[in-house]
Short mmCIF file of C-alpha atoms in Angstrom, two decimals:
data_model
loop_
_atom_site.label_atom_id
_atom_site.label_comp_id
_atom_site.label_asym_id
_atom_site.label_seq_id
_atom_site.Cartn_x
_atom_site.Cartn_y
_atom_site.Cartn_z
CA MET A 1 34.00 197.14 -49.54
CA ASP A 2 32.83 198.67 -52.78
CA ARG A 3 36.11 197.59 -54.31
CA LEU A 4 35.38 194.03 -53.23
CA ASN A 5 32.01 194.19 -54.89
CA ASP A 6 33.43 195.40 -58.19
CA ARG A 7 32.75 192.92 -60.93
CA ASP A 8 35.67 190.84 -62.12
CA PRO A 9 35.67 189.62 -65.75
CA LEU A 10 36.15 186.12 -64.44
CA GLU A 11 33.13 186.60 -62.18
CA ASP A 12 31.04 187.59 -65.19
CA ARG A 13 32.20 184.57 -67.08
CA LEU A 14 31.53 182.24 -64.18
CA ARG A 15 28.02 183.63 -63.87
CA LYS A 16 27.34 182.48 -67.40
CA ILE A 17 28.01 178.89 -66.41
CA PRO A 18 24.54 177.41 -66.03
CA ARG A 19 23.34 176.44 -62.61
CA ALA A 20 22.56 172.87 -61.72
CA SER A 21 18.91 172.07 -62.11
CA VAL A 22 16.50 170.13 -59.97
CA PRO A 23 14.31 167.43 -61.54
CA ALA A 24 10.64 168.34 -61.82
CA SER A 25 9.82 165.29 -59.72
CA VAL A 26 11.16 167.10 -56.63
CA PHE A 27 8.52 169.81 -56.93
CA ASP A 28 5.84 167.17 -57.50
CA ARG A 29 6.95 165.25 -54.40
CA LEU A 30 6.81 168.42 -52.34
CA GLN A 31 3.36 169.29 -53.65
CA ARG A 32 2.07 165.86 -52.67
CA LYS A 33 3.31 166.45 -49.13
CA ALA A 34 2.01 170.02 -48.94
CA SER A 35 -0.40 170.71 -46.12
CA TRP A 36 -2.65 172.69 -48.45
CA ASN A 37 -3.03 169.67 -50.73
CA LYS A 38 -4.01 167.28 -47.98
CA PRO A 39 -7.80 167.02 -47.80
CA ILE A 40 -9.43 166.97 -44.39
CA THR A 41 -10.57 163.38 -44.25
CA LYS A 42 -13.04 161.74 -41.91
CA ILE A 43 -10.14 159.89 -40.32
CA SER A 44 -8.81 163.11 -38.90
CA LEU A 45 -12.21 163.80 -37.29
CA ILE A 46 -12.28 160.48 -35.45
CA PRO A 47 -10.14 161.58 -32.49
CA TRP A 48 -12.31 164.64 -32.00
CA LEU A 49 -15.48 162.57 -32.17
CA ALA A 50 -14.02 160.12 -29.65
CA ILE A 51 -13.21 162.95 -27.26
CA LEU A 52 -16.70 164.39 -27.67
CA LEU A 53 -18.32 161.01 -27.00
CA LEU A 54 -16.13 160.52 -23.95
CA ILE A 55 -17.20 163.87 -22.53
CA ILE A 56 -20.88 163.08 -23.16
CA GLY A 57 -20.45 159.65 -21.56
CA LEU A 58 -18.79 161.12 -18.49
CA ALA A 59 -21.51 163.74 -18.13
CA LEU A 60 -24.19 161.06 -18.42
CA ALA A 61 -22.46 158.85 -15.86
CA TRP A 62 -22.15 161.76 -13.47
CA PHE A 63 -25.82 162.59 -13.90
CA ILE A 64 -26.88 158.97 -13.21
CA ILE A 65 -24.62 158.56 -10.19
CA SER A 66 -25.44 161.89 -8.61
CA ARG A 67 -29.24 161.55 -9.02
CA PRO A 68 -30.88 161.18 -5.56
CA THR A 69 -32.21 157.68 -5.04
CA GLY A 70 -35.46 156.68 -3.27
CA VAL A 71 -37.46 159.60 -4.51
CA ILE A 72 -41.02 158.44 -4.78
CA SER A 73 -43.64 160.38 -6.58
CA LYS A 74 -46.83 161.27 -4.81
CA LYS A 75 -48.86 159.01 -7.03
CA ASP A 76 -46.87 155.92 -6.11
CA SER A 77 -46.25 156.79 -2.50
CA PHE A 78 -47.43 154.72 0.39
CA PRO A 79 -49.95 156.12 2.83
CA PRO A 80 -48.31 158.09 5.60
CA PRO A 81 -47.13 155.88 8.43
CA VAL A 82 -49.34 155.76 11.44
CA ILE A 83 -47.46 156.96 14.43
CA VAL A 84 -48.62 155.34 17.51
CA ALA A 85 -48.36 157.56 20.49
CA SER A 86 -46.10 156.03 23.00
CA GLN A 87 -45.48 156.53 26.60
CA PRO A 88 -42.52 158.44 27.89
CA PRO A 89 -39.59 156.34 28.93
CA VAL A 90 -40.26 154.35 31.98
CA LEU A 91 -37.45 154.43 34.38
CA ALA A 92 -36.68 151.58 36.67
CA SER A 93 -38.48 153.40 39.39
CA SER A 94 -40.85 155.65 37.51
CA ASN A 95 -42.70 156.92 40.53
CA GLN A 96 -39.61 157.78 42.40
CA GLU A 97 -36.94 160.34 42.10
CA PRO A 98 -33.89 159.14 40.15
CA ASP A 99 -31.57 157.27 42.44
CA SER A 100 -28.46 158.81 41.04
CA ILE A 101 -27.14 161.14 38.39
CA GLU A 102 -26.68 158.18 36.10
CA ASP A 103 -30.40 157.58 35.97
CA ASP A 104 -31.21 161.20 35.39
CA PRO A 105 -31.58 161.78 31.65
CA LEU A 106 -30.94 165.46 32.15
CA GLU A 107 -27.62 164.82 33.79
CA ASN A 108 -26.45 161.65 32.07
CA PRO A 109 -25.01 162.43 28.62
CA ARG A 110 -25.63 158.89 27.39
CA LEU A 111 -29.33 159.16 28.11
CA ARG A 112 -29.42 162.62 26.65
CA ARG A 113 -27.92 161.28 23.45
CA GLN A 114 -30.38 158.48 23.40
CA PHE A 115 -33.28 160.85 23.74
CA ARG A 116 -31.87 163.14 21.11
CA GLU A 117 -31.96 160.35 18.58
CA PRO A 118 -34.91 160.25 16.16
CA THR A 119 -36.55 157.70 18.45
CA ILE A 120 -37.33 160.61 20.67
CA SER A 121 -40.50 161.08 18.68
CA GLY A 122 -41.44 157.62 19.74
CA PHE A 123 -41.74 158.93 23.28
CA GLY A 124 -44.25 161.53 22.30
CA CYS A 125 -41.75 164.37 22.41
CA GLU A 126 -40.36 166.28 19.50
CA THR A 127 -37.35 167.95 21.09
CA ILE A 128 -35.03 167.60 24.02
CA SER A 129 -36.51 170.68 25.62
CA SER A 130 -39.98 169.20 25.46
CA MET A 131 -38.65 165.99 27.00
CA GLU A 132 -37.01 167.98 29.74
CA GLU A 133 -40.24 169.81 30.40
CA LEU A 134 -42.10 166.54 30.45
CA LEU A 135 -39.67 165.01 32.90
CA LEU A 136 -39.73 168.08 35.08
CA ASP A 137 -43.49 167.95 35.14
CA LYS A 138 -43.34 164.33 36.16
CA SER A 139 -41.03 165.11 38.98
CA MET B 1 25.78 197.69 -51.12
CA LEU B 2 25.28 197.29 -54.83
CA GLU B 3 21.97 198.17 -56.43
CA ARG B 4 21.66 194.58 -57.60
CA ASP B 5 21.96 193.29 -54.01
CA LYS B 6 19.37 195.80 -52.77
CA ASN B 7 16.92 194.72 -55.45
CA ARG B 8 17.53 191.09 -54.64
CA GLN B 9 16.86 191.67 -50.94
CA MET B 10 13.63 193.49 -51.79
CA ASP B 11 12.57 190.61 -54.02
CA THR B 12 13.35 188.12 -51.27
CA SER B 13 11.38 190.19 -48.77
CA ASN B 14 8.42 190.26 -51.16
CA LEU B 15 8.62 186.50 -51.54
CA ILE B 16 8.35 185.84 -47.83
CA THR B 17 5.51 188.36 -47.51
CA GLU B 18 3.67 186.60 -50.31
CA TYR B 19 4.31 183.23 -48.69
CA ARG B 20 2.84 184.44 -45.39
CA ALA B 21 -0.28 185.67 -47.16
CA ASP B 22 -0.72 182.63 -49.38
CA PRO B 23 1.63 179.70 -48.63
CA GLN B 24 0.68 177.72 -51.71
CA ARG B 25 1.38 180.48 -54.22
CA GLY B 26 4.26 181.86 -52.18
CA PHE B 27 5.97 178.49 -52.01
CA THR B 28 5.83 178.06 -55.77
CA ARG B 29 7.53 181.41 -56.26
CA ILE B 30 10.16 180.71 -53.60
CA TYR B 31 10.86 177.32 -55.15
CA GLU B 32 11.23 178.84 -58.61
CA ALA B 33 13.60 181.49 -57.28
CA PHE B 34 15.80 179.26 -55.14
CA SER B 35 15.66 175.60 -56.17
CA ASP B 36 18.35 175.85 -58.85
CA LYS B 37 20.52 178.10 -56.69
CA LEU B 38 20.38 175.61 -53.84
CA ALA B 39 21.06 172.71 -56.18
CA THR B 40 24.08 174.52 -57.62
CA TYR B 41 25.39 175.33 -54.17
CA VAL B 42 25.01 171.75 -52.94
CA ARG B 43 26.45 170.33 -56.11
CA ARG B 44 29.48 172.60 -56.49
CA SER B 45 30.33 173.10 -52.82
CA PHE B 46 29.83 169.55 -51.60
CA GLY B 47 30.32 167.53 -54.75
CA LEU B 48 27.18 165.47 -54.30
CA SER B 49 25.63 163.46 -57.12
CA ASP B 50 22.54 164.66 -58.95
CA ALA B 51 20.29 162.26 -57.01
CA ASP B 52 21.70 163.41 -53.68
CA VAL B 53 21.37 167.04 -54.71
CA ALA B 54 17.70 166.41 -55.50
CA ASP B 55 17.21 164.81 -52.08
CA VAL B 56 18.86 167.71 -50.28
CA VAL B 57 16.84 170.32 -52.15
CA HIS B 58 13.68 168.36 -51.44
CA ASP B 59 14.45 168.16 -47.73
CA ALA B 60 15.41 171.83 -47.57
CA PHE B 61 12.00 172.82 -48.93
CA LEU B 62 10.02 170.24 -46.99
CA PRO B 63 9.20 172.47 -43.97
CA TRP B 64 7.90 175.09 -46.38
CA VAL B 65 5.13 172.78 -47.54
CA GLU B 66 4.52 170.80 -44.37
CA ALA B 67 4.51 173.53 -41.74
CA PRO B 68 4.02 177.01 -43.23
CA GLU B 69 3.27 178.43 -39.79
CA ARG B 70 6.72 177.37 -38.57
CA VAL B 71 8.84 178.84 -41.37
CA GLY B 72 6.59 181.83 -42.03
CA SER B 73 8.46 183.82 -39.39
CA VAL B 74 11.77 183.59 -41.26
CA GLU B 75 13.23 187.04 -41.93
CA ASN B 76 16.26 186.30 -44.12
CA LEU B 77 14.87 183.90 -46.68
CA SER B 78 18.01 183.26 -48.71
CA GLY B 79 20.20 182.94 -45.62
CA TYR B 80 17.78 180.47 -44.08
CA LEU B 81 17.45 178.35 -47.20
CA PHE B 82 21.17 178.17 -47.90
CA SER B 83 21.95 177.40 -44.25
CA THR B 84 19.39 174.60 -44.27
CA ALA B 85 20.81 173.22 -47.50
CA LYS B 86 24.32 173.40 -46.08
CA TYR B 87 23.34 171.45 -43.00
CA LEU B 88 21.51 168.82 -45.03
CA ALA B 89 24.34 168.52 -47.55
CA MET B 90 26.86 167.99 -44.75
CA GLN B 91 24.63 165.32 -43.25
CA LYS B 92 24.30 163.63 -46.61
CA ARG B 93 28.03 163.74 -47.21
CA LYS B 94 28.66 162.21 -43.78
CA GLN B 95 26.23 159.40 -44.57
CA LEU B 96 27.92 158.75 -47.89
CA GLN B 97 31.36 158.77 -46.34
CA ALA B 98 30.23 156.36 -43.66
CA ALA B 99 28.62 154.10 -46.26
CA SER B 100 31.74 153.85 -48.38
CA SER B 101 34.93 155.19 -46.91
CA ASP B 102 36.84 154.38 -50.09
CA GLN B 103 34.59 156.55 -52.30
CA PRO B 104 36.79 158.84 -54.43
CA GLU B 105 36.76 162.53 -53.57
CA GLY B 106 35.79 165.10 -56.17
CA ILE B 107 32.78 166.15 -58.13
CA GLU B 108 31.06 163.93 -60.61
CA PRO B 109 30.18 165.71 -63.83
CA SER B 110 26.63 167.00 -63.76
CA SER B 111 24.16 166.99 -66.61
CA PRO B 112 23.55 170.55 -67.78
CA SER B 113 20.63 171.17 -70.06
CA HIS B 114 22.68 172.58 -72.95
CA SER B 115 25.31 170.30 -74.40
CA ALA B 116 27.45 173.31 -75.39
CA ASP B 117 27.87 174.17 -71.72
CA ILE B 118 28.95 170.71 -70.66
CA GLU B 119 32.60 171.36 -71.24
CA ASP B 120 32.63 174.62 -69.29
CA VAL B 121 30.67 173.11 -66.43
CA VAL B 122 33.02 170.16 -66.15
CA ILE B 123 36.08 172.41 -66.26
CA VAL B 124 34.69 174.80 -63.65
CA GLU B 125 33.53 172.06 -61.31
CA LYS B 126 36.90 170.38 -61.57
CA ALA B 127 38.66 173.65 -60.79
CA LEU B 128 36.31 174.29 -57.88
CA SER B 129 37.03 170.87 -56.40
CA THR B 130 40.69 171.84 -56.00
CA LEU B 131 39.88 174.86 -53.81
CA PRO B 132 39.76 174.74 -50.01
CA GLU B 133 36.20 174.14 -48.86
CA GLU B 134 35.62 177.61 -47.35
CA GLN B 135 36.88 179.37 -50.48
CA ARG B 136 34.85 177.11 -52.72
CA GLU B 137 31.73 177.77 -50.69
CA ALA B 138 32.34 181.53 -50.75
CA VAL B 139 32.67 181.67 -54.50
CA VAL B 140 29.72 179.34 -55.16
CA LEU B 141 27.44 181.29 -52.82
CA LYS B 142 28.49 184.63 -54.30
CA ILE B 143 28.44 183.72 -57.98
CA TRP B 144 25.60 181.21 -58.31
CA GLY B 145 23.75 181.74 -55.02
CA ASP B 146 23.58 185.54 -55.38
CA LEU B 147 24.39 186.00 -51.71
CA THR B 148 26.11 189.13 -50.47
CA LEU B 149 29.44 188.97 -48.70
CA GLU B 150 27.61 189.82 -45.44
CA GLU B 151 25.32 186.83 -45.88
CA ILE B 152 28.25 184.56 -46.75
CA ALA B 153 30.07 185.78 -43.64
CA GLN B 154 27.00 184.97 -41.54
CA MET B 155 26.74 181.50 -43.00
CA GLN B 156 30.40 180.76 -42.44
CA GLY B 157 30.46 182.36 -39.01
CA VAL B 158 33.31 184.71 -39.89
CA SER B 159 33.78 188.44 -40.37
CA VAL B 160 32.87 190.08 -43.65
CA GLN B 161 36.54 190.77 -44.29
CA THR B 162 37.37 187.09 -43.93
CA ALA B 163 34.56 186.10 -46.26
CA ALA B 164 35.72 188.70 -48.77
CA SER B 165 39.30 187.40 -48.57
CA ARG B 166 38.14 183.85 -49.14
CA TYR B 167 36.16 184.94 -52.14
CA ARG B 168 39.03 186.97 -53.58
CA TYR B 169 41.54 184.14 -53.10
CA ALA B 170 39.11 181.69 -54.68
CA LEU B 171 38.77 183.88 -57.75
CA LEU B 172 42.53 184.24 -58.05
CA LYS B 173 43.03 180.49 -57.89
CA LEU B 174 40.24 179.86 -60.35
CA LYS B 175 41.79 182.35 -62.72
CA GLU B 176 45.02 180.35 -62.60
CA LYS B 177 43.28 177.00 -62.98
CA LEU B 178 40.91 177.97 -65.74
CA SER B 179 43.33 180.12 -67.73
CA TRP B 180 40.48 181.58 -69.72
CA THR B 181 41.31 184.26 -72.21
CA ASP B 182 38.94 187.23 -72.23
#
């Protein structure tokens, strides 16, 4: 290999032949395109600003949508509703024993559901158990 | 490996290190070191005109100014630059051949800076144009590109022995063609 790298007289002479040159305009063109010569303009910030505004807008929309509605401050609130005490449910034959299981609110699931609804307070009872006690007392 | 080749490889390694640290300054130094070598390689191996040579050199250096982070990882600077120039020159030659299929083969005389050298340049380029492409490339890369035979072998995708043979045969043929007296 060393023999191959030995300098030939022709090689020396060829080396003296000048290289081709590149016009200076090539370097100038490259410098104009260089990333380090490109100033950071406001235009390049626009996409980031748009993304930021979008995020803020989404957060605001989420806040507005998720805010609980119907919240009334104490100052503006209406006076508490007057609850009129009502009588317990009157069965078809209130003084008698229930004719069948269907009329018995303790046995009939439909009636039980009905009494479990919020309207139960309208009967003067707060819970099913209190209704049951009431009905048992009646019987 | 010759001392000259070792020094050249150290210089090239320093250039890429400098480029990684400061792309702007590093690029200027790389351009100064390689632009004329690349131009000579493209001109004498592919026979492109001066304008096309300028375009190829420009395109070869373009990633070095546009995306320093992409080319900063290059290890073999000269190998990378010459390979890029080779690819671009082949593309350019294909375009030219497609544009005018009847374009005459051969190398147009270039415009060297010193008028005294014009004659020698024309004679050498004419002699080079008669060589087979692989031999011409080997001799141009070795003489004016300062590449080692190992690097030439890598570029041509052949063994070092093959690259050395191509170079040796090219010199022999040039000696016959030029018939220079020492």
